[in-house]
mmCIF file of C-alpha atoms in Angstrom:
data_model
loop_
_atom_site.group_PDB
_atom_site.id
_atom_site.type_symbol
_atom_site.label_atom_id
_atom_site.label_comp_id
_atom_site.label_asym_id
_atom_site.label_seq_id
_atom_site.Cartn_x
_atom_site.Cartn_y
_atom_site.Cartn_z
ATOM 1 C CA UNK A 1 11.573 104.678 -31.208
ATOM 2 C CA UNK A 2 14.336 105.691 -33.612
ATOM 3 C CA UNK A 3 13.989 105.578 -37.379
ATOM 4 C CA UNK A 4 17.610 106.487 -38.112
ATOM 5 C CA UNK A 5 19.986 103.575 -37.520
ATOM 6 C CA UNK A 6 23.069 105.047 -35.877
ATOM 7 C CA UNK A 7 25.095 101.927 -36.643
ATOM 8 C CA UNK A 8 24.783 102.968 -40.320
ATOM 9 C CA UNK A 9 24.951 106.682 -39.585
ATOM 10 C CA UNK A 10 27.991 107.277 -37.368
ATOM 11 C CA UNK A 11 27.852 110.144 -34.916
ATOM 12 C CA UNK A 12 30.912 111.368 -33.034
ATOM 13 C CA UNK A 13 30.933 113.239 -29.734
ATOM 14 C CA UNK A 14 31.169 116.940 -30.491
ATOM 15 C CA UNK A 15 29.458 116.699 -33.878
ATOM 16 C CA UNK A 16 27.185 119.653 -34.533
ATOM 17 C CA UNK A 17 23.788 118.171 -35.394
ATOM 18 C CA UNK A 18 20.652 119.742 -36.865
ATOM 19 C CA UNK A 19 17.435 117.795 -36.269
ATOM 20 C CA UNK A 20 15.120 119.554 -38.710
ATOM 21 C CA UNK A 21 11.405 119.129 -38.080
ATOM 22 C CA UNK A 22 12.326 117.479 -34.798
ATOM 23 C CA UNK A 23 8.735 116.938 -33.638
ATOM 24 C CA UNK A 24 8.764 115.407 -30.162
ATOM 25 C CA UNK A 25 12.571 115.215 -30.299
ATOM 26 C CA UNK A 26 13.333 111.491 -30.408
ATOM 27 C CA UNK A 27 16.400 111.760 -32.675
ATOM 28 C CA UNK A 28 17.598 114.988 -31.046
ATOM 29 C CA UNK A 29 17.551 113.285 -27.628
ATOM 30 C CA UNK A 30 19.564 110.323 -28.932
ATOM 31 C CA UNK A 31 22.174 112.625 -30.488
ATOM 32 C CA UNK A 32 22.427 114.557 -27.215
ATOM 33 C CA UNK A 33 22.976 111.308 -25.311
ATOM 34 C CA UNK A 34 25.781 110.484 -27.752
ATOM 35 C CA UNK A 35 27.619 113.699 -26.940
ATOM 36 C CA UNK A 36 26.646 115.855 -29.919
ATOM 37 C CA UNK A 37 26.011 119.591 -30.029
ATOM 38 C CA UNK A 38 22.357 119.423 -31.017
ATOM 39 C CA UNK A 39 20.082 122.060 -32.500
ATOM 40 C CA UNK A 40 16.460 120.866 -32.725
ATOM 41 C CA UNK A 41 14.259 122.952 -35.038
ATOM 42 C CA UNK A 42 10.523 122.749 -35.651
ATOM 43 C CA UNK A 43 7.813 125.166 -36.747
ATOM 44 C CA UNK A 44 5.519 123.962 -33.948
ATOM 45 C CA UNK A 45 6.214 126.164 -30.951
ATOM 46 C CA UNK A 46 4.392 123.910 -28.496
ATOM 47 C CA UNK A 47 6.504 120.906 -29.430
ATOM 48 C CA UNK A 48 9.689 122.969 -29.298
ATOM 49 C CA UNK A 49 8.872 124.081 -25.759
ATOM 50 C CA UNK A 50 8.401 120.442 -24.742
ATOM 51 C CA UNK A 51 11.677 119.433 -26.385
ATOM 52 C CA UNK A 52 13.457 122.239 -24.526
ATOM 53 C CA UNK A 53 12.005 120.955 -21.230
ATOM 54 C CA UNK A 54 13.255 117.445 -21.972
ATOM 55 C CA UNK A 55 16.719 118.748 -22.870
ATOM 56 C CA UNK A 56 16.835 120.522 -19.506
ATOM 57 C CA UNK A 57 15.650 117.395 -17.694
ATOM 58 C CA UNK A 58 18.261 115.258 -19.443
ATOM 59 C CA UNK A 59 21.003 117.697 -18.461
ATOM 60 C CA UNK A 60 19.774 117.723 -14.850
ATOM 61 C CA UNK A 61 19.719 113.904 -14.784
ATOM 62 C CA UNK A 62 23.220 113.636 -16.250
ATOM 63 C CA UNK A 63 22.009 111.743 -19.322
ATOM 64 C CA UNK A 64 24.307 113.645 -21.691
ATOM 65 C CA UNK A 65 28.113 113.506 -21.479
ATOM 66 C CA UNK A 66 30.309 116.511 -20.723
ATOM 67 C CA UNK A 67 30.655 118.784 -23.730
ATOM 68 C CA UNK A 68 27.276 117.892 -25.209
ATOM 69 C CA UNK A 69 24.900 120.793 -25.805
ATOM 70 C CA UNK A 70 21.254 121.005 -26.835
ATOM 71 C CA UNK A 71 19.124 123.877 -28.106
ATOM 72 C CA UNK A 72 15.484 123.821 -29.233
ATOM 73 C CA UNK A 73 14.143 126.590 -31.432
ATOM 74 C CA UNK A 74 11.290 127.456 -33.747
ATOM 75 C CA UNK A 75 12.263 127.799 -37.376
ATOM 76 C CA UNK A 76 11.283 127.565 -41.021
ATOM 77 C CA UNK A 77 12.815 124.649 -42.932
ATOM 78 C CA UNK A 78 12.868 126.787 -46.077
ATOM 79 C CA UNK A 79 14.769 129.672 -44.437
ATOM 80 C CA UNK A 80 17.118 128.294 -41.793
ATOM 81 C CA UNK A 81 18.784 130.937 -39.591
ATOM 82 C CA UNK A 82 22.259 129.401 -39.878
ATOM 83 C CA UNK A 83 25.344 130.256 -41.951
ATOM 84 C CA UNK A 84 26.534 128.002 -44.753
ATOM 85 C CA UNK A 85 28.457 124.880 -43.687
ATOM 86 C CA UNK A 86 27.248 125.044 -40.061
ATOM 87 C CA UNK A 87 26.569 121.380 -39.262
ATOM 88 C CA UNK A 88 28.421 118.074 -39.410
ATOM 89 C CA UNK A 89 25.151 116.125 -39.418
ATOM 90 C CA UNK A 90 21.585 116.845 -40.520
ATOM 91 C CA UNK A 91 18.576 114.635 -39.737
ATOM 92 C CA UNK A 92 15.121 115.161 -41.202
ATOM 93 C CA UNK A 93 12.725 112.384 -40.230
ATOM 94 C CA UNK A 94 9.135 112.013 -41.485
ATOM 95 C CA UNK A 95 8.968 115.672 -42.550
ATOM 96 C CA UNK A 96 9.494 116.052 -46.296
ATOM 97 C CA UNK A 97 6.193 114.372 -47.170
ATOM 98 C CA UNK A 98 4.472 117.357 -45.507
ATOM 99 C CA UNK A 99 6.267 120.153 -47.389
ATOM 100 C CA UNK A 100 5.261 121.417 -50.836
ATOM 101 C CA UNK A 101 8.725 122.732 -51.711
ATOM 102 C CA UNK A 102 10.772 119.657 -50.910
ATOM 103 C CA UNK A 103 13.509 120.759 -53.325
ATOM 104 C CA UNK A 104 13.786 124.007 -51.357
ATOM 105 C CA UNK A 105 14.156 122.088 -48.099
ATOM 106 C CA UNK A 106 16.854 119.884 -49.612
ATOM 107 C CA UNK A 107 18.705 122.970 -50.848
ATOM 108 C CA UNK A 108 18.616 124.520 -47.367
ATOM 109 C CA UNK A 109 19.871 121.333 -45.722
ATOM 110 C CA UNK A 110 22.728 121.048 -48.216
ATOM 111 C CA UNK A 111 23.578 124.720 -47.673
ATOM 112 C CA UNK A 112 23.978 124.387 -43.886
ATOM 113 C CA UNK A 113 25.728 120.989 -44.063
ATOM 114 C CA UNK A 114 29.527 121.074 -44.061
ATOM 115 C CA UNK A 115 31.388 119.487 -46.991
ATOM 116 C CA UNK A 116 31.999 115.895 -45.967
ATOM 117 C CA UNK A 117 28.999 116.052 -43.616
ATOM 118 C CA UNK A 118 26.287 113.403 -43.386
ATOM 119 C CA UNK A 119 22.539 113.595 -43.792
ATOM 120 C CA UNK A 120 19.751 111.147 -42.917
ATOM 121 C CA UNK A 121 16.335 111.490 -44.528
ATOM 122 C CA UNK A 122 13.341 109.330 -43.635
ATOM 123 C CA UNK A 123 9.916 109.348 -45.297
ATOM 124 C CA UNK A 124 6.921 106.991 -45.306
ATOM 125 C CA UNK A 125 7.548 104.052 -47.621
ATOM 126 C CA UNK A 126 5.587 103.967 -50.864
ATOM 127 C CA UNK A 127 3.736 100.630 -50.524
ATOM 128 C CA UNK A 128 2.495 100.834 -46.911
ATOM 129 C CA UNK A 129 1.665 104.516 -47.362
ATOM 130 C CA UNK A 130 -0.373 103.799 -50.503
ATOM 131 C CA UNK A 131 -2.490 101.340 -48.516
ATOM 132 C CA UNK A 132 -3.119 103.974 -45.819
ATOM 133 C CA UNK A 133 -4.233 106.499 -48.436
ATOM 134 C CA UNK A 134 -6.512 103.919 -50.077
ATOM 135 C CA UNK A 135 -8.149 103.005 -46.745
ATOM 136 C CA UNK A 136 -8.692 106.523 -45.425
ATOM 137 C CA UNK A 137 -8.925 110.034 -46.848
ATOM 138 C CA UNK A 138 -8.807 111.405 -43.300
ATOM 139 C CA UNK A 139 -5.332 109.895 -42.887
ATOM 140 C CA UNK A 140 -3.771 112.407 -45.253
ATOM 141 C CA UNK A 141 -6.396 115.035 -46.139
ATOM 142 C CA UNK A 142 -5.842 117.121 -43.014
ATOM 143 C CA UNK A 143 -4.101 120.434 -42.427
ATOM 144 C CA UNK A 144 -0.387 119.772 -42.314
ATOM 145 C CA UNK A 145 -0.900 116.191 -43.514
ATOM 146 C CA UNK A 146 0.976 114.162 -46.079
ATOM 147 C CA UNK A 147 0.870 115.710 -49.537
ATOM 148 C CA UNK A 148 2.944 113.160 -51.449
ATOM 149 C CA UNK A 149 4.163 109.573 -51.370
ATOM 150 C CA UNK A 150 7.788 109.094 -52.346
ATOM 151 C CA UNK A 151 9.100 106.218 -54.362
ATOM 152 C CA UNK A 152 12.639 105.360 -53.254
ATOM 153 C CA UNK A 153 14.196 106.217 -56.617
ATOM 154 C CA UNK A 154 12.380 109.565 -56.661
ATOM 155 C CA UNK A 155 13.744 110.610 -53.281
ATOM 156 C CA UNK A 156 17.261 109.437 -54.097
ATOM 157 C CA UNK A 157 17.099 111.288 -57.406
ATOM 158 C CA UNK A 158 16.119 114.521 -55.664
ATOM 159 C CA UNK A 159 18.940 114.056 -53.164
ATOM 160 C CA UNK A 160 21.467 113.610 -55.959
ATOM 161 C CA UNK A 161 20.086 116.632 -57.830
ATOM 162 C CA UNK A 162 20.594 118.689 -54.647
ATOM 163 C CA UNK A 163 24.290 117.758 -54.637
ATOM 164 C CA UNK A 164 24.229 114.890 -52.145
ATOM 165 C CA UNK A 165 25.891 111.496 -52.585
ATOM 166 C CA UNK A 166 23.658 108.688 -51.186
ATOM 167 C CA UNK A 167 25.549 105.806 -49.606
ATOM 168 C CA UNK A 168 22.908 103.592 -48.016
ATOM 169 C CA UNK A 169 19.211 102.874 -47.571
ATOM 170 C CA UNK A 170 16.963 100.602 -45.538
ATOM 171 C CA UNK A 171 13.401 100.250 -44.271
ATOM 172 C CA UNK A 172 12.232 100.580 -40.668
ATOM 173 C CA UNK A 173 9.222 99.931 -38.409
ATOM 174 C CA UNK A 174 7.805 96.828 -40.078
ATOM 175 C CA UNK A 175 5.620 96.174 -37.033
ATOM 176 C CA UNK A 176 4.016 99.600 -37.350
ATOM 177 C CA UNK A 177 2.510 99.322 -40.835
ATOM 178 C CA UNK A 178 -0.328 96.958 -39.745
ATOM 179 C CA UNK A 179 -1.159 99.327 -36.899
ATOM 180 C CA UNK A 180 -1.673 102.217 -39.289
ATOM 181 C CA UNK A 181 -3.674 100.046 -41.663
ATOM 182 C CA UNK A 182 -5.972 99.185 -38.768
ATOM 183 C CA UNK A 183 -6.211 102.851 -37.785
ATOM 184 C CA UNK A 184 -7.168 103.804 -41.332
ATOM 185 C CA UNK A 185 -9.664 100.945 -41.635
ATOM 186 C CA UNK A 186 -11.462 101.676 -38.334
ATOM 187 C CA UNK A 187 -11.069 105.475 -38.423
ATOM 188 C CA UNK A 188 -7.914 107.435 -37.734
ATOM 189 C CA UNK A 189 -9.533 109.099 -34.708
ATOM 190 C CA UNK A 190 -11.142 105.921 -33.406
ATOM 191 C CA UNK A 191 -8.653 104.690 -30.811
ATOM 192 C CA UNK A 192 -11.343 102.629 -29.046
ATOM 193 C CA UNK A 193 -11.704 100.029 -31.793
ATOM 194 C CA UNK A 194 -10.632 96.723 -30.235
ATOM 195 C CA UNK A 195 -8.119 95.696 -32.943
ATOM 196 C CA UNK A 196 -6.500 99.147 -32.785
ATOM 197 C CA UNK A 197 -6.297 99.106 -28.974
ATOM 198 C CA UNK A 198 -4.870 95.591 -28.924
ATOM 199 C CA UNK A 199 -2.225 96.309 -31.532
ATOM 200 C CA UNK A 200 -1.276 99.560 -29.814
ATOM 201 C CA UNK A 201 -0.674 97.663 -26.577
ATOM 202 C CA UNK A 202 1.603 95.287 -28.494
ATOM 203 C CA UNK A 203 3.630 98.186 -29.901
ATOM 204 C CA UNK A 204 3.973 99.869 -26.506
ATOM 205 C CA UNK A 205 5.076 96.569 -24.955
ATOM 206 C CA UNK A 206 7.596 96.099 -27.771
ATOM 207 C CA UNK A 207 9.030 99.608 -27.381
ATOM 208 C CA UNK A 208 9.340 99.286 -23.603
ATOM 209 C CA UNK A 209 10.574 95.699 -23.331
ATOM 210 C CA UNK A 210 12.375 95.150 -26.666
ATOM 211 C CA UNK A 211 11.890 91.369 -26.543
ATOM 212 C CA UNK A 212 13.994 89.247 -28.882
ATOM 213 C CA UNK A 213 10.927 87.740 -30.586
ATOM 214 C CA UNK A 214 9.558 91.066 -31.813
ATOM 215 C CA UNK A 215 13.036 92.372 -32.672
ATOM 216 C CA UNK A 216 13.518 89.359 -34.956
ATOM 217 C CA UNK A 217 10.010 89.741 -36.353
ATOM 218 C CA UNK A 218 10.614 93.381 -37.205
ATOM 219 C CA UNK A 219 13.927 92.580 -38.872
ATOM 220 C CA UNK A 220 12.101 90.083 -41.067
ATOM 221 C CA UNK A 221 9.211 92.449 -41.808
ATOM 222 C CA UNK A 222 11.223 95.595 -42.516
ATOM 223 C CA UNK A 223 12.233 94.677 -46.087
ATOM 224 C CA UNK A 224 8.628 93.663 -46.851
ATOM 225 C CA UNK A 225 6.368 96.195 -45.122
ATOM 226 C CA UNK A 226 8.659 98.586 -43.246
ATOM 227 C CA UNK A 227 6.678 101.792 -42.626
ATOM 228 C CA UNK A 228 9.624 104.129 -43.276
ATOM 229 C CA UNK A 229 12.227 104.446 -46.020
ATOM 230 C CA UNK A 230 15.567 105.736 -44.745
ATOM 231 C CA UNK A 231 18.310 107.188 -46.943
ATOM 232 C CA UNK A 232 21.812 108.277 -45.917
ATOM 233 C CA UNK A 233 24.069 110.588 -47.907
ATOM 234 C CA UNK A 234 27.136 112.782 -47.699
ATOM 235 C CA UNK A 235 27.830 116.253 -49.035
ATOM 236 C CA UNK A 236 30.915 115.823 -51.204
ATOM 237 C CA UNK A 237 33.935 118.073 -50.837
ATOM 238 C CA UNK A 238 34.383 120.405 -53.789
ATOM 239 C CA UNK A 239 37.276 119.492 -56.091
ATOM 240 C CA UNK A 240 40.301 121.671 -55.395
ATOM 241 C CA UNK A 241 39.984 123.378 -58.787
ATOM 242 C CA UNK A 242 36.289 124.223 -58.177
ATOM 243 C CA UNK A 243 36.909 125.449 -54.636
ATOM 244 C CA UNK A 244 39.595 127.831 -55.869
ATOM 245 C CA UNK A 245 37.289 129.537 -58.384
#
């Protein structure tokens, strides 16, 4: 289940990609399949080890084209172990809402992104997330949980202040907001509640089968209750006069 829409976020074979806070690796795997040179970074060592196993399995199965590479490593989003201008593409999906120093993370991403490079940032959308917080304290008051809810203009403003030039936005996962509302209403750890179980089965069926009916339904729901807000931006090239200084 991808949050970044690669039809709006072009990726060329050979692009060097950083998936920051990669989690289980869903975007890193897609970039690898598209022929990129992927570096997946997360602070969770257990998840990184799993991502590395999946990269190896994908290579063994021939799922990635010749020339594609994939590395998984532990790392700190506020102190990335890469030189300036290292990556053509940076993705950070559903991560910034967890980090106190989001301006610091943005600065690090801009530092390692090449001039002219592209960045995709996704965060929980303000409205659906507000409902989750109202229904359940346990949803966000956990170690490593969500510490803020972004309004779209706030996130875009922080991106611009960091030196990025946003060029597009959209919402994603409209079918998933009701699931999380149910989870919050019945208890975030209560997976046995009948409405939660039933809706989860629907989502799994949708992800596996991708039927036209639910694809159309999600397209209609995304602008209204899409669970995620997605923003795309570029790192501008310095003017010739500034670069020469």
